[in-house]
Amino acid sequence: MVSDGDTHKGCGKLITLWTDPQRPMRQPIFDRVRASGLISRAPVAKDLGVSPASVTTSTAELLDDALIVEGDGDGGIRRGRPSVAFGSVGAPI
């Protein structure tokens, strides 16, 4: 049982910007990456109906905050820039 005088510590970094109106996509992008296990920017953008640039900006912030990690792309042979997959911290990559 917890008394009023007990101090409890959580785990992980406190994120105060989840509801920041200037960063509205952080939470949905994080949730999509977490739910998918491993996903690249293009499918996230398509699933959420936003531009790939918005996803790039938010994933950069999530990477800086160590909430997601980069993994290998899908390995397909395509033209252009190779995809980079993202996973949530602790997920197998």
Rosetta silent file (secondary structure, phi, psi, omega in degrees, C-alpha in Angstrom):
SEQUENCE: MVSDGDTHKGCGKLITLWTDPQRPMRQPIFDRVRASGLISRAPVAKDLGVSPASVTTSTAELLDDALIVEGDGDGGIRRGRPSVAFGSVGAPI
SCORE:     score description
SCORE:     0.000 S_00000001
   1 L     0.000  144.305 -177.144    0.000    0.000    0.000 S_00000001
   2 L   -99.875  128.398  175.475    1.215    3.495   -0.820 S_00000001
   3 L   -98.746  165.427 -177.298    1.190    6.179    1.830 S_00000001
   4 L   -62.978  -25.965 -177.450    1.170    9.904    1.136 S_00000001
   5 L   -85.434   -9.927 -179.035    4.777   10.281    2.247 S_00000001
   6 L   -72.806  142.467  175.344    6.191    7.670   -0.166 S_00000001
   7 L  -107.041  128.935 -179.982    8.140    8.874   -3.172 S_00000001
   8 L  -118.776  139.896  177.551    7.737    6.875   -6.371 S_00000001
   9 L  -113.152  135.376  174.817    9.830    7.165   -9.475 S_00000001
  10 L   -85.984 -170.894  175.768    8.574    6.204  -12.903 S_00000001
  11 L  -123.311  150.592  179.148   10.713    5.071  -15.744 S_00000001
  12 L    91.240  169.239 -176.874   11.553    6.894  -18.918 S_00000001
  13 L   -83.309  137.738  176.229   11.837   10.492  -19.831 S_00000001
  14 L   -73.965  121.975  179.880    8.987   12.885  -19.040 S_00000001
  15 L  -104.341  112.504 -178.430    7.610   14.193  -22.315 S_00000001
  16 L   -98.031   -7.522 -173.772    5.867   17.515  -21.867 S_00000001
  17 L   -96.647    4.655 -176.299    5.479   18.350  -25.553 S_00000001
  18 L   -59.076  -33.852 -177.903    2.975   15.642  -26.558 S_00000001
  19 L  -102.218    9.514  178.862    0.115   18.116  -26.530 S_00000001
  20 L   -62.668  122.712 -177.649    2.121   21.058  -27.875 S_00000001
  21 L   -62.862  -18.738  177.992    0.054   22.526  -30.736 S_00000001
  22 L   -83.826   -7.780  179.724    3.249   23.123  -32.721 S_00000001
  23 L  -132.213   56.913 -173.369    4.052   19.396  -32.633 S_00000001
  24 L   -71.326  -17.044 -174.634    0.695   17.712  -33.219 S_00000001
  25 L   -93.557   -8.545 -177.655    2.105   14.708  -35.099 S_00000001
  26 H   -57.318  -50.026 -176.825    4.555   13.385  -32.510 S_00000001
  27 H   -65.352  -50.008  179.626    2.033   11.244  -30.652 S_00000001
  28 H   -62.049  -36.967  178.713    0.285    9.709  -33.691 S_00000001
  29 H   -68.154  -44.324  177.362    3.633    8.961  -35.362 S_00000001
  30 H   -59.739  -45.185  179.513    5.031    7.415  -32.184 S_00000001
  31 H   -61.379  -40.078  179.916    1.868    5.320  -31.766 S_00000001
  32 H   -66.164  -43.374  178.451    2.058    4.136  -35.382 S_00000001
  33 H   -64.041  -44.941 -179.124    5.733    3.138  -35.056 S_00000001
  34 H   -62.225  -42.735 -178.029    5.078    1.382  -31.742 S_00000001
  35 H   -70.912  -29.925 -176.247    2.091   -0.519  -33.114 S_00000001
  36 H   -83.668  -24.029 -175.941    3.883   -1.558  -36.313 S_00000001
  37 L    85.997  -56.366  179.257    7.054   -2.850  -34.746 S_00000001
  38 L  -150.785  119.918 -175.505    9.127   -1.736  -37.735 S_00000001
  39 E  -152.942  145.724  178.023    7.937    0.797  -40.317 S_00000001
  40 E   -94.566  174.524 -174.854    9.484    3.387  -42.621 S_00000001
  41 H   -62.115  -43.092 -174.269    8.456    7.017  -43.097 S_00000001
  42 H   -58.963  -48.747  177.865    6.432    6.566  -46.315 S_00000001
  43 H   -65.722  -32.168  176.879    3.837    4.140  -44.899 S_00000001
  44 H   -63.503  -47.179  179.655    3.521    6.253  -41.746 S_00000001
  45 H   -60.699  -43.485 -179.441    2.824    9.341  -43.861 S_00000001
  46 H   -65.214  -45.401 -178.844    0.305    7.437  -45.986 S_00000001
  47 H   -62.849  -36.742 -177.048   -1.464    5.891  -42.988 S_00000001
  48 H   -93.317   -8.026  179.030   -1.772    9.242  -41.201 S_00000001
  49 L    69.362   36.173  179.356   -2.537   11.286  -44.304 S_00000001
  50 L  -124.652  171.550 -179.823    0.336   13.715  -43.810 S_00000001
  51 L   -75.783  150.082  174.638    3.367   14.718  -45.855 S_00000001
  52 H   -58.161  -31.098  178.618    6.592   12.703  -45.637 S_00000001
  53 H   -63.593  -38.342  177.013    8.320   15.938  -44.547 S_00000001
  54 H   -63.523  -40.369  179.349    6.076   16.107  -41.460 S_00000001
  55 H   -67.140  -40.704  179.413    6.970   12.533  -40.607 S_00000001
  56 H   -60.741  -44.915  179.888   10.687   13.257  -41.103 S_00000001
  57 H   -61.792  -47.473 -177.712   10.566   16.227  -38.727 S_00000001
  58 H   -69.664  -38.817  178.828    8.703   14.312  -36.023 S_00000001
  59 H   -67.053  -32.327  176.198   10.801   11.145  -36.327 S_00000001
  60 H   -62.823  -42.190  177.958   13.950   13.261  -35.964 S_00000001
  61 H   -66.167  -42.180  179.608   12.586   14.641  -32.687 S_00000001
  62 H   -66.345  -35.755  174.909   11.551   11.175  -31.503 S_00000001
  63 H   -65.423  -44.662  178.825   15.014    9.833  -32.377 S_00000001
  64 H   -60.429  -35.106  179.054   16.661   12.712  -30.473 S_00000001
  65 L   -84.809    2.814  178.720   14.475   11.907  -27.456 S_00000001
  66 L    59.252   34.701  177.024   15.446    8.202  -27.761 S_00000001
  67 L   -94.577  -23.814  173.201   11.802    7.139  -28.053 S_00000001
  68 E  -131.838  163.257  178.979   12.320    5.371  -31.382 S_00000001
  69 E  -130.339  156.122  176.754   15.348    3.795  -33.024 S_00000001
  70 E   -87.889  142.014  175.074   16.439    3.323  -36.626 S_00000001
  71 E  -126.168 -166.093  177.114   16.589   -0.141  -38.117 S_00000001
  72 L   -77.330  151.779  176.016   17.225   -1.583  -41.560 S_00000001
  73 L   -70.227 -171.270 -176.558   14.965   -0.636  -44.445 S_00000001
  74 L   -77.860   -8.891  174.440   12.717   -3.101  -46.181 S_00000001
  75 L    80.199   -0.479  179.503   15.562   -4.334  -48.378 S_00000001
  76 L   -71.697  155.951  177.712   13.649   -3.966  -51.628 S_00000001
  77 L   -92.177  115.832 -177.702   15.395   -2.814  -54.791 S_00000001
  78 L  -142.252  165.469  172.858   14.028    0.587  -55.693 S_00000001
  79 L   -80.454  159.580  173.699   15.115    3.819  -57.228 S_00000001
  80 L    82.623 -163.214 -176.067   16.007    6.785  -55.084 S_00000001
  81 L   -68.046  132.875  178.128   16.851    7.022  -51.455 S_00000001
  82 L   -66.632  147.368 -179.634   16.742    3.743  -49.519 S_00000001
  83 L   -76.142  150.507  175.167   14.066    3.512  -46.861 S_00000001
  84 L  -119.246  124.653 -179.813   14.955    3.589  -43.182 S_00000001
  85 E   -90.938  151.471  178.373   12.673    1.680  -40.857 S_00000001
  86 E  -121.602  148.517  174.551   11.895    2.830  -37.344 S_00000001
  87 E  -137.883  160.215  177.340   10.946    0.850  -34.283 S_00000001
  88 E   -77.497  156.833 -179.226   10.076    1.762  -30.741 S_00000001
  89 L   -61.452  130.800 -179.418   12.725    1.459  -28.080 S_00000001
  90 L    94.352  -12.575  177.941   12.862   -2.115  -26.832 S_00000001
  91 L   -82.168  144.485  177.791   11.265   -3.602  -29.945 S_00000001
  92 L   -67.272  130.712 -179.463   13.349   -6.159  -31.853 S_00000001
  93 L  -118.208    0.000    0.000   14.903   -4.585  -34.925 S_00000001
